[in-house]
Amino acid sequence: MNDFPTDPEQAVHQTSSDPLIRRLQTSIRHAARVLAVLMVLVIWWGVADVVYVLYTRVSSHPYFLLEISDILATFGAFMAVLIAIEVFVNIVSYLREGGLQLDIVLATAYMAVLRKIIILDYKEISPHYVYATAALAVALAIGYYLTRAARRQTVGLASR
């Protein structure tokens, strides 16, 4: 009666018999490929930005000395590139697996929150903001741990 699979894992990999749906799925896969190419360009642009930030900080007076704010700006630029790489991994995973993998998405979100924590100016923000950011970091860490544990358990059950 029902043509749709009840298992979401099967739904991702099932192709439709409807030509319109097949064309739309193909269109979305092409869009994901374009996003992957654009993300590579963003990554290289980010690398150039890291080099530029580091160069400008090191070449300003006093030369070759970095203040804490300079180091934090450099860390922020590095982390932005790493987050862009994680987004690229998400796109590639989507293209390979036919859907997003929750653990990769959670790892990307966790890295973005950690970047925010690193570059926060704690003199300028309220304690509530700090607590909310900490709660978000803990929630993402727990979610990532549970997702990985569930995957290990699923793989362990499948190998028996």
mmCIF file with all atom_site columns, N, CA, C and O in Angstrom, residues 28-72:
data_model
loop_
_atom_site.group_PDB
_atom_site.id
_atom_site.type_symbol
_atom_site.label_atom_id
_atom_site.label_alt_id
_atom_site.label_comp_id
_atom_site.label_asym_id
_atom_site.label_entity_id
_atom_site.label_seq_id
_atom_site.pdbx_PDB_ins_code
_atom_site.Cartn_x
_atom_site.Cartn_y
_atom_site.Cartn_z
_atom_site.occupancy
_atom_site.B_iso_or_equiv
_atom_site.pdbx_formal_charge
_atom_site.auth_seq_id
_atom_site.auth_comp_id
_atom_site.auth_asym_id
_atom_site.auth_atom_id
_atom_site.pdbx_PDB_model_num
ATOM 1   N N  . ILE A 1 28 ? 19.483 18.442 -7.434 1.00 0.00 ? 28 ILE A N  1
ATOM 2   C CA . ILE A 1 28 ? 20.016 18.728 -6.098 1.00 0.00 ? 28 ILE A CA 1
ATOM 3   C C  . ILE A 1 28 ? 21.445 18.206 -5.976 1.00 0.00 ? 28 ILE A C  1
ATOM 4   O O  . ILE A 1 28 ? 22.310 18.860 -5.384 1.00 0.00 ? 28 ILE A O  1
ATOM 5   N N  . ARG A 1 29 ? 21.728 17.046 -6.541 1.00 0.00 ? 29 ARG A N  1
ATOM 6   C CA . ARG A 1 29 ? 23.102 16.513 -6.500 1.00 0.00 ? 29 ARG A CA 1
ATOM 7   C C  . ARG A 1 29 ? 24.055 17.432 -7.264 1.00 0.00 ? 29 ARG A C  1
ATOM 8   O O  . ARG A 1 29 ? 25.182 17.649 -6.839 1.00 0.00 ? 29 ARG A O  1
ATOM 9   N N  . HIS A 1 30 ? 23.601 17.986 -8.399 1.00 0.00 ? 30 HIS A N  1
ATOM 10  C CA . HIS A 1 30 ? 24.433 18.942 -9.141 1.00 0.00 ? 30 HIS A CA 1
ATOM 11  C C  . HIS A 1 30 ? 24.658 20.210 -8.312 1.00 0.00 ? 30 HIS A C  1
ATOM 12  O O  . HIS A 1 30 ? 25.765 20.768 -8.304 1.00 0.00 ? 30 HIS A O  1
ATOM 13  N N  . ALA A 1 31 ? 23.621 20.656 -7.629 1.00 0.00 ? 31 ALA A N  1
ATOM 14  C CA . ALA A 1 31 ? 23.765 21.831 -6.768 1.00 0.00 ? 31 ALA A CA 1
ATOM 15  C C  . ALA A 1 31 ? 24.774 21.562 -5.655 1.00 0.00 ? 31 ALA A C  1
ATOM 16  O O  . ALA A 1 31 ? 25.595 22.427 -5.323 1.00 0.00 ? 31 ALA A O  1
ATOM 17  N N  . ALA A 1 32 ? 24.754 20.363 -5.094 1.00 0.00 ? 32 ALA A N  1
ATOM 18  C CA . ALA A 1 32 ? 25.719 20.010 -4.047 1.00 0.00 ? 32 ALA A CA 1
ATOM 19  C C  . ALA A 1 32 ? 27.138 19.993 -4.608 1.00 0.00 ? 32 ALA A C  1
ATOM 20  O O  . ALA A 1 32 ? 28.086 20.413 -3.927 1.00 0.00 ? 32 ALA A O  1
ATOM 21  N N  . ARG A 1 33 ? 27.291 19.541 -5.844 1.00 0.00 ? 33 ARG A N  1
ATOM 22  C CA . ARG A 1 33 ? 28.618 19.566 -6.469 1.00 0.00 ? 33 ARG A CA 1
ATOM 23  C C  . ARG A 1 33 ? 29.113 20.999 -6.655 1.00 0.00 ? 33 ARG A C  1
ATOM 24  O O  . ARG A 1 33 ? 30.281 21.302 -6.416 1.00 0.00 ? 33 ARG A O  1
ATOM 25  N N  . VAL A 1 34 ? 28.217 21.878 -7.083 1.00 0.00 ? 34 VAL A N  1
ATOM 26  C CA . VAL A 1 34 ? 28.585 23.293 -7.233 1.00 0.00 ? 34 VAL A CA 1
ATOM 27  C C  . VAL A 1 34 ? 28.979 23.875 -5.882 1.00 0.00 ? 34 VAL A C  1
ATOM 28  O O  . VAL A 1 34 ? 29.974 24.605 -5.762 1.00 0.00 ? 34 VAL A O  1
ATOM 29  N N  . LEU A 1 35 ? 28.208 23.535 -4.835 1.00 0.00 ? 35 LEU A N  1
ATOM 30  C CA . LEU A 1 35 ? 28.549 24.001 -3.485 1.00 0.00 ? 35 LEU A CA 1
ATOM 31  C C  . LEU A 1 35 ? 29.915 23.481 -3.050 1.00 0.00 ? 35 LEU A C  1
ATOM 32  O O  . LEU A 1 35 ? 30.672 24.204 -2.386 1.00 0.00 ? 35 LEU A O  1
ATOM 33  N N  . ALA A 1 36 ? 30.250 22.248 -3.411 1.00 0.00 ? 36 ALA A N  1
ATOM 34  C CA . ALA A 1 36 ? 31.566 21.696 -3.056 1.00 0.00 ? 36 ALA A CA 1
ATOM 35  C C  . ALA A 1 36 ? 32.684 22.495 -3.723 1.00 0.00 ? 36 ALA A C  1
ATOM 36  O O  . ALA A 1 36 ? 33.688 22.831 -3.082 1.00 0.00 ? 36 ALA A O  1
ATOM 37  N N  . VAL A 1 37 ? 32.503 22.810 -4.986 1.00 0.00 ? 37 VAL A N  1
ATOM 38  C CA . VAL A 1 37 ? 33.521 23.603 -5.696 1.00 0.00 ? 37 VAL A CA 1
ATOM 39  C C  . VAL A 1 37 ? 33.647 24.988 -5.053 1.00 0.00 ? 37 VAL A C  1
ATOM 40  O O  . VAL A 1 37 ? 34.758 25.482 -4.807 1.00 0.00 ? 37 VAL A O  1
ATOM 41  N N  . LEU A 1 38 ? 32.506 25.613 -4.772 1.00 0.00 ? 38 LEU A N  1
ATOM 42  C CA . LEU A 1 38 ? 32.537 26.932 -4.142 1.00 0.00 ? 38 LEU A CA 1
ATOM 43  C C  . LEU A 1 38 ? 33.175 26.871 -2.755 1.00 0.00 ? 38 LEU A C  1
ATOM 44  O O  . LEU A 1 38 ? 33.904 27.791 -2.360 1.00 0.00 ? 38 LEU A O  1
ATOM 45  N N  . MET A 1 39 ? 32.934 25.788 -2.021 1.00 0.00 ? 39 MET A N  1
ATOM 46  C CA . MET A 1 39 ? 33.524 25.665 -0.691 1.00 0.00 ? 39 MET A CA 1
ATOM 47  C C  . MET A 1 39 ? 35.038 25.539 -0.768 1.00 0.00 ? 39 MET A C  1
ATOM 48  O O  . MET A 1 39 ? 35.750 26.073 0.080  1.00 0.00 ? 39 MET A O  1
ATOM 49  N N  . VAL A 1 40 ? 35.543 24.857 -1.789 1.00 0.00 ? 40 VAL A N  1
ATOM 50  C CA . VAL A 1 40 ? 36.998 24.777 -1.972 1.00 0.00 ? 40 VAL A CA 1
ATOM 51  C C  . VAL A 1 40 ? 37.559 26.177 -2.214 1.00 0.00 ? 40 VAL A C  1
ATOM 52  O O  . VAL A 1 40 ? 38.605 26.548 -1.652 1.00 0.00 ? 40 VAL A O  1
ATOM 53  N N  . LEU A 1 41 ? 36.864 26.977 -3.012 1.00 0.00 ? 41 LEU A N  1
ATOM 54  C CA . LEU A 1 41 ? 37.307 28.360 -3.233 1.00 0.00 ? 41 LEU A CA 1
ATOM 55  C C  . LEU A 1 41 ? 37.282 29.160 -1.931 1.00 0.00 ? 41 LEU A C  1
ATOM 56  O O  . LEU A 1 41 ? 38.206 29.936 -1.651 1.00 0.00 ? 41 LEU A O  1
ATOM 57  N N  . VAL A 1 42 ? 36.242 28.967 -1.129 1.00 0.00 ? 42 VAL A N  1
ATOM 58  C CA . VAL A 1 42 ? 36.159 29.656 0.164  1.00 0.00 ? 42 VAL A CA 1
ATOM 59  C C  . VAL A 1 42 ? 37.298 29.218 1.078  1.00 0.00 ? 42 VAL A C  1
ATOM 60  O O  . VAL A 1 42 ? 37.887 30.044 1.787  1.00 0.00 ? 42 VAL A O  1
ATOM 61  N N  . ILE A 1 43 ? 37.628 27.940 1.052  1.00 0.00 ? 43 ILE A N  1
ATOM 62  C CA . ILE A 1 43 ? 38.732 27.437 1.885  1.00 0.00 ? 43 ILE A CA 1
ATOM 63  C C  . ILE A 1 43 ? 40.039 28.101 1.479  1.00 0.00 ? 43 ILE A C  1
ATOM 64  O O  . ILE A 1 43 ? 40.802 28.582 2.330  1.00 0.00 ? 43 ILE A O  1
ATOM 65  N N  . TRP A 1 44 ? 40.313 28.153 0.173  1.00 0.00 ? 44 TRP A N  1
ATOM 66  C CA . TRP A 1 44 ? 41.555 28.802 -0.269 1.00 0.00 ? 44 TRP A CA 1
ATOM 67  C C  . TRP A 1 44 ? 41.551 30.297 0.041  1.00 0.00 ? 44 TRP A C  1
ATOM 68  O O  . TRP A 1 44 ? 42.581 30.872 0.393  1.00 0.00 ? 44 TRP A O  1
ATOM 69  N N  . TRP A 1 45 ? 40.393 30.928 -0.068 1.00 0.00 ? 45 TRP A N  1
ATOM 70  C CA . TRP A 1 45 ? 40.284 32.337 0.293  1.00 0.00 ? 45 TRP A CA 1
ATOM 71  C C  . TRP A 1 45 ? 40.560 32.502 1.787  1.00 0.00 ? 45 TRP A C  1
ATOM 72  O O  . TRP A 1 45 ? 41.236 33.439 2.205  1.00 0.00 ? 45 TRP A O  1
ATOM 73  N N  . GLY A 1 46 ? 40.051 31.567 2.585  1.00 0.00 ? 46 GLY A N  1
ATOM 74  C CA . GLY A 1 46 ? 40.306 31.605 4.031  1.00 0.00 ? 46 GLY A CA 1
ATOM 75  C C  . GLY A 1 46 ? 41.770 31.412 4.360  1.00 0.00 ? 46 GLY A C  1
ATOM 76  O O  . GLY A 1 46 ? 42.303 32.056 5.268  1.00 0.00 ? 46 GLY A O  1
ATOM 77  N N  . VAL A 1 47 ? 42.441 30.521 3.635  1.00 0.00 ? 47 VAL A N  1
ATOM 78  C CA . VAL A 1 47 ? 43.881 30.318 3.852  1.00 0.00 ? 47 VAL A CA 1
ATOM 79  C C  . VAL A 1 47 ? 44.628 31.606 3.530  1.00 0.00 ? 47 VAL A C  1
ATOM 80  O O  . VAL A 1 47 ? 45.526 32.032 4.276  1.00 0.00 ? 47 VAL A O  1
ATOM 81  N N  . ALA A 1 48 ? 44.245 32.249 2.434  1.00 0.00 ? 48 ALA A N  1
ATOM 82  C CA . ALA A 1 48 ? 44.879 33.530 2.085  1.00 0.00 ? 48 ALA A CA 1
ATOM 83  C C  . ALA A 1 48 ? 44.613 34.566 3.173  1.00 0.00 ? 48 ALA A C  1
ATOM 84  O O  . ALA A 1 48 ? 45.505 35.358 3.512  1.00 0.00 ? 48 ALA A O  1
ATOM 85  N N  . ASP A 1 49 ? 43.419 34.558 3.747  1.00 0.00 ? 49 ASP A N  1
ATOM 86  C CA . ASP A 1 49 ? 43.094 35.482 4.829  1.00 0.00 ? 49 ASP A CA 1
ATOM 87  C C  . ASP A 1 49 ? 43.943 35.213 6.063  1.00 0.00 ? 49 ASP A C  1
ATOM 88  O O  . ASP A 1 49 ? 44.412 36.152 6.715  1.00 0.00 ? 49 ASP A O  1
ATOM 89  N N  . VAL A 1 50 ? 44.160 33.948 6.386  1.00 0.00 ? 50 VAL A N  1
ATOM 90  C CA . VAL A 1 50 ? 45.016 33.599 7.532  1.00 0.00 ? 50 VAL A CA 1
ATOM 91  C C  . VAL A 1 50 ? 46.427 34.136 7.302  1.00 0.00 ? 50 VAL A C  1
ATOM 92  O O  . VAL A 1 50 ? 47.033 34.745 8.196  1.00 0.00 ? 50 VAL A O  1
ATOM 93  N N  . VAL A 1 51 ? 46.943 33.928 6.105  1.00 0.00 ? 51 VAL A N  1
ATOM 94  C CA . VAL A 1 51 ? 48.286 34.437 5.780  1.00 0.00 ? 51 VAL A CA 1
ATOM 95  C C  . VAL A 1 51 ? 48.312 35.953 5.890  1.00 0.00 ? 51 VAL A C  1
ATOM 96  O O  . VAL A 1 51 ? 49.242 36.532 6.478  1.00 0.00 ? 51 VAL A O  1
ATOM 97  N N  . TYR A 1 52 ? 47.288 36.620 5.372  1.00 0.00 ? 52 TYR A N  1
ATOM 98  C CA . TYR A 1 52 ? 47.219 38.079 5.413  1.00 0.00 ? 52 TYR A CA 1
ATOM 99  C C  . TYR A 1 52 ? 47.133 38.590 6.852  1.00 0.00 ? 52 TYR A C  1
ATOM 100 O O  . TYR A 1 52 ? 47.853 39.523 7.236  1.00 0.00 ? 52 TYR A O  1
ATOM 101 N N  . VAL A 1 53 ? 46.260 37.987 7.648  1.00 0.00 ? 53 VAL A N  1
ATOM 102 C CA . VAL A 1 53 ? 46.115 38.404 9.051  1.00 0.00 ? 53 VAL A CA 1
ATOM 103 C C  . VAL A 1 53 ? 47.431 38.220 9.790  1.00 0.00 ? 53 VAL A C  1
ATOM 104 O O  . VAL A 1 53 ? 47.902 39.121 10.501 1.00 0.00 ? 53 VAL A O  1
ATOM 105 N N  . LEU A 1 54 ? 48.045 37.072 9.609  1.00 0.00 ? 54 LEU A N  1
ATOM 106 C CA . LEU A 1 54 ? 49.317 36.810 10.284 1.00 0.00 ? 54 LEU A CA 1
ATOM 107 C C  . LEU A 1 54 ? 50.396 37.783 9.823  1.00 0.00 ? 54 LEU A C  1
ATOM 108 O O  . LEU A 1 54 ? 51.147 38.328 10.648 1.00 0.00 ? 54 LEU A O  1
ATOM 109 N N  . TYR A 1 55 ? 50.454 38.032 8.516  1.00 0.00 ? 55 TYR A N  1
ATOM 110 C CA . TYR A 1 55 ? 51.446 38.962 7.987  1.00 0.00 ? 55 TYR A CA 1
ATOM 111 C C  . TYR A 1 55 ? 51.238 40.376 8.534  1.00 0.00 ? 55 TYR A C  1
ATOM 112 O O  . TYR A 1 55 ? 52.197 41.025 8.962  1.00 0.00 ? 55 TYR A O  1
ATOM 113 N N  . THR A 1 56 ? 49.995 40.855 8.521  1.00 0.00 ? 56 THR A N  1
ATOM 114 C CA . THR A 1 56 ? 49.755 42.219 8.995  1.00 0.00 ? 56 THR A CA 1
ATOM 115 C C  . THR A 1 56 ? 50.045 42.350 10.484 1.00 0.00 ? 56 THR A C  1
ATOM 116 O O  . THR A 1 56 ? 50.551 43.384 10.927 1.00 0.00 ? 56 THR A O  1
ATOM 117 N N  . ARG A 1 57 ? 49.740 41.329 11.268 1.00 0.00 ? 57 ARG A N  1
ATOM 118 C CA . ARG A 1 57 ? 49.990 41.392 12.718 1.00 0.00 ? 57 ARG A CA 1
ATOM 119 C C  . ARG A 1 57 ? 51.480 41.339 13.015 1.00 0.00 ? 57 ARG A C  1
ATOM 120 O O  . ARG A 1 57 ? 51.956 42.027 13.908 1.00 0.00 ? 57 ARG A O  1
ATOM 121 N N  . VAL A 1 58 ? 52.206 40.520 12.279 1.00 0.00 ? 58 VAL A N  1
ATOM 122 C CA . VAL A 1 58 ? 53.639 40.375 12.538 1.00 0.00 ? 58 VAL A CA 1
ATOM 123 C C  . VAL A 1 58 ? 54.429 41.554 11.981 1.00 0.00 ? 58 VAL A C  1
ATOM 124 O O  . VAL A 1 58 ? 55.444 41.951 12.549 1.00 0.00 ? 58 VAL A O  1
ATOM 125 N N  . SER A 1 59 ? 53.951 42.156 10.895 1.00 0.00 ? 59 SER A N  1
ATOM 126 C CA . SER A 1 59 ? 54.715 43.234 10.263 1.00 0.00 ? 59 SER A CA 1
ATOM 127 C C  . SER A 1 59 ? 54.409 44.614 10.838 1.00 0.00 ? 59 SER A C  1
ATOM 128 O O  . SER A 1 59 ? 55.014 45.597 10.433 1.00 0.00 ? 59 SER A O  1
ATOM 129 N N  . SER A 1 60 ? 53.479 44.701 11.780 1.00 0.00 ? 60 SER A N  1
ATOM 130 C CA . SER A 1 60 ? 53.208 46.003 12.397 1.00 0.00 ? 60 SER A CA 1
ATOM 131 C C  . SER A 1 60 ? 54.106 46.174 13.633 1.00 0.00 ? 60 SER A C  1
ATOM 132 O O  . SER A 1 60 ? 54.588 45.209 14.204 1.00 0.00 ? 60 SER A O  1
ATOM 133 N N  . HIS A 1 61 ? 54.293 47.432 14.020 1.00 0.00 ? 61 HIS A N  1
ATOM 134 C CA . HIS A 1 61 ? 55.179 47.743 15.143 1.00 0.00 ? 61 HIS A CA 1
ATOM 135 C C  . HIS A 1 61 ? 54.547 47.298 16.452 1.00 0.00 ? 61 HIS A C  1
ATOM 136 O O  . HIS A 1 61 ? 53.358 47.532 16.644 1.00 0.00 ? 61 HIS A O  1
ATOM 137 N N  . PRO A 1 62 ? 55.186 46.702 17.370 1.00 0.00 ? 62 PRO A N  1
ATOM 138 C CA . PRO A 1 62 ? 56.554 46.157 17.341 1.00 0.00 ? 62 PRO A CA 1
ATOM 139 C C  . PRO A 1 62 ? 56.613 44.902 16.476 1.00 0.00 ? 62 PRO A C  1
ATOM 140 O O  . PRO A 1 62 ? 55.750 44.041 16.558 1.00 0.00 ? 62 PRO A O  1
ATOM 141 N N  . TYR A 1 63 ? 57.621 44.840 15.659 1.00 0.00 ? 63 TYR A N  1
ATOM 142 C CA . TYR A 1 63 ? 57.732 43.791 14.663 1.00 0.00 ? 63 TYR A CA 1
ATOM 143 C C  . TYR A 1 63 ? 57.937 42.422 15.304 1.00 0.00 ? 63 TYR A C  1
ATOM 144 O O  . TYR A 1 63 ? 58.663 42.275 16.281 1.00 0.00 ? 63 TYR A O  1
ATOM 145 N N  . PHE A 1 64 ? 57.302 41.417 14.730 1.00 0.00 ? 64 PHE A N  1
ATOM 146 C CA . PHE A 1 64 ? 57.397 40.002 15.123 1.00 0.00 ? 64 PHE A CA 1
ATOM 147 C C  . PHE A 1 64 ? 56.932 39.731 16.547 1.00 0.00 ? 64 PHE A C  1
ATOM 148 O O  . PHE A 1 64 ? 57.272 38.710 17.122 1.00 0.00 ? 64 PHE A O  1
ATOM 149 N N  . LEU A 1 65 ? 56.151 40.640 17.109 1.00 0.00 ? 65 LEU A N  1
ATOM 150 C CA . LEU A 1 65 ? 55.551 40.404 18.413 1.00 0.00 ? 65 LEU A CA 1
ATOM 151 C C  . LEU A 1 65 ? 54.040 40.419 18.265 1.00 0.00 ? 65 LEU A C  1
ATOM 152 O O  . LEU A 1 65 ? 53.473 41.306 17.633 1.00 0.00 ? 65 LEU A O  1
ATOM 153 N N  . LEU A 1 66 ? 53.421 39.441 18.849 1.00 0.00 ? 66 LEU A N  1
ATOM 154 C CA . LEU A 1 66 ? 51.973 39.348 18.785 1.00 0.00 ? 66 LEU A CA 1
ATOM 155 C C  . LEU A 1 66 ? 51.386 39.567 20.167 1.00 0.00 ? 66 LEU A C  1
ATOM 156 O O  . LEU A 1 66 ? 51.864 38.996 21.146 1.00 0.00 ? 66 LEU A O  1
ATOM 157 N N  . GLU A 1 67 ? 50.358 40.404 20.224 1.00 0.00 ? 67 GLU A N  1
ATOM 158 C CA . GLU A 1 67 ? 49.625 40.576 21.470 1.00 0.00 ? 67 GLU A CA 1
ATOM 159 C C  . GLU A 1 67 ? 48.542 39.505 21.536 1.00 0.00 ? 67 GLU A C  1
ATOM 160 O O  . GLU A 1 67 ? 48.262 38.814 20.561 1.00 0.00 ? 67 GLU A O  1
ATOM 161 N N  . ILE A 1 68 ? 47.916 39.388 22.696 1.00 0.00 ? 68 ILE A N  1
ATOM 162 C CA . ILE A 1 68 ? 46.869 38.384 22.872 1.00 0.00 ? 68 ILE A CA 1
ATOM 163 C C  . ILE A 1 68 ? 45.743 38.581 21.847 1.00 0.00 ? 68 ILE A C  1
ATOM 164 O O  . ILE A 1 68 ? 45.252 37.617 21.264 1.00 0.00 ? 68 ILE A O  1
ATOM 165 N N  . SER A 1 69 ? 45.351 39.818 21.604 1.00 0.00 ? 69 SER A N  1
ATOM 166 C CA . SER A 1 69 ? 44.287 40.069 20.627 1.00 0.00 ? 69 SER A CA 1
ATOM 167 C C  . SER A 1 69 ? 44.710 39.628 19.226 1.00 0.00 ? 69 SER A C  1
ATOM 168 O O  . SER A 1 69 ? 43.877 39.137 18.451 1.00 0.00 ? 69 SER A O  1
ATOM 169 N N  . ASP A 1 70 ? 45.994 39.791 18.898 1.00 0.00 ? 70 ASP A N  1
ATOM 170 C CA . ASP A 1 70 ? 46.501 39.338 17.606 1.00 0.00 ? 70 ASP A CA 1
ATOM 171 C C  . ASP A 1 70 ? 46.451 37.811 17.498 1.00 0.00 ? 70 ASP A C  1
ATOM 172 O O  . ASP A 1 70 ? 46.071 37.265 16.464 1.00 0.00 ? 70 ASP A O  1
ATOM 173 N N  . ILE A 1 71 ? 46.830 37.149 18.575 1.00 0.00 ? 71 ILE A N  1
ATOM 174 C CA . ILE A 1 71 ? 46.806 35.685 18.586 1.00 0.00 ? 71 ILE A CA 1
ATOM 175 C C  . ILE A 1 71 ? 45.371 35.185 18.463 1.00 0.00 ? 71 ILE A C  1
ATOM 176 O O  . ILE A 1 71 ? 45.084 34.247 17.711 1.00 0.00 ? 71 ILE A O  1
ATOM 177 N N  . LEU A 1 72 ? 44.437 35.828 19.173 1.00 0.00 ? 72 LEU A N  1
ATOM 178 C CA . LEU A 1 72 ? 43.036 35.420 19.094 1.00 0.00 ? 72 LEU A CA 1
ATOM 179 C C  . LEU A 1 72 ? 42.463 35.653 17.705 1.00 0.00 ? 72 LEU A C  1
ATOM 180 O O  . LEU A 1 72 ? 41.681 34.840 17.206 1.00 0.00 ? 72 LEU A O  1
#
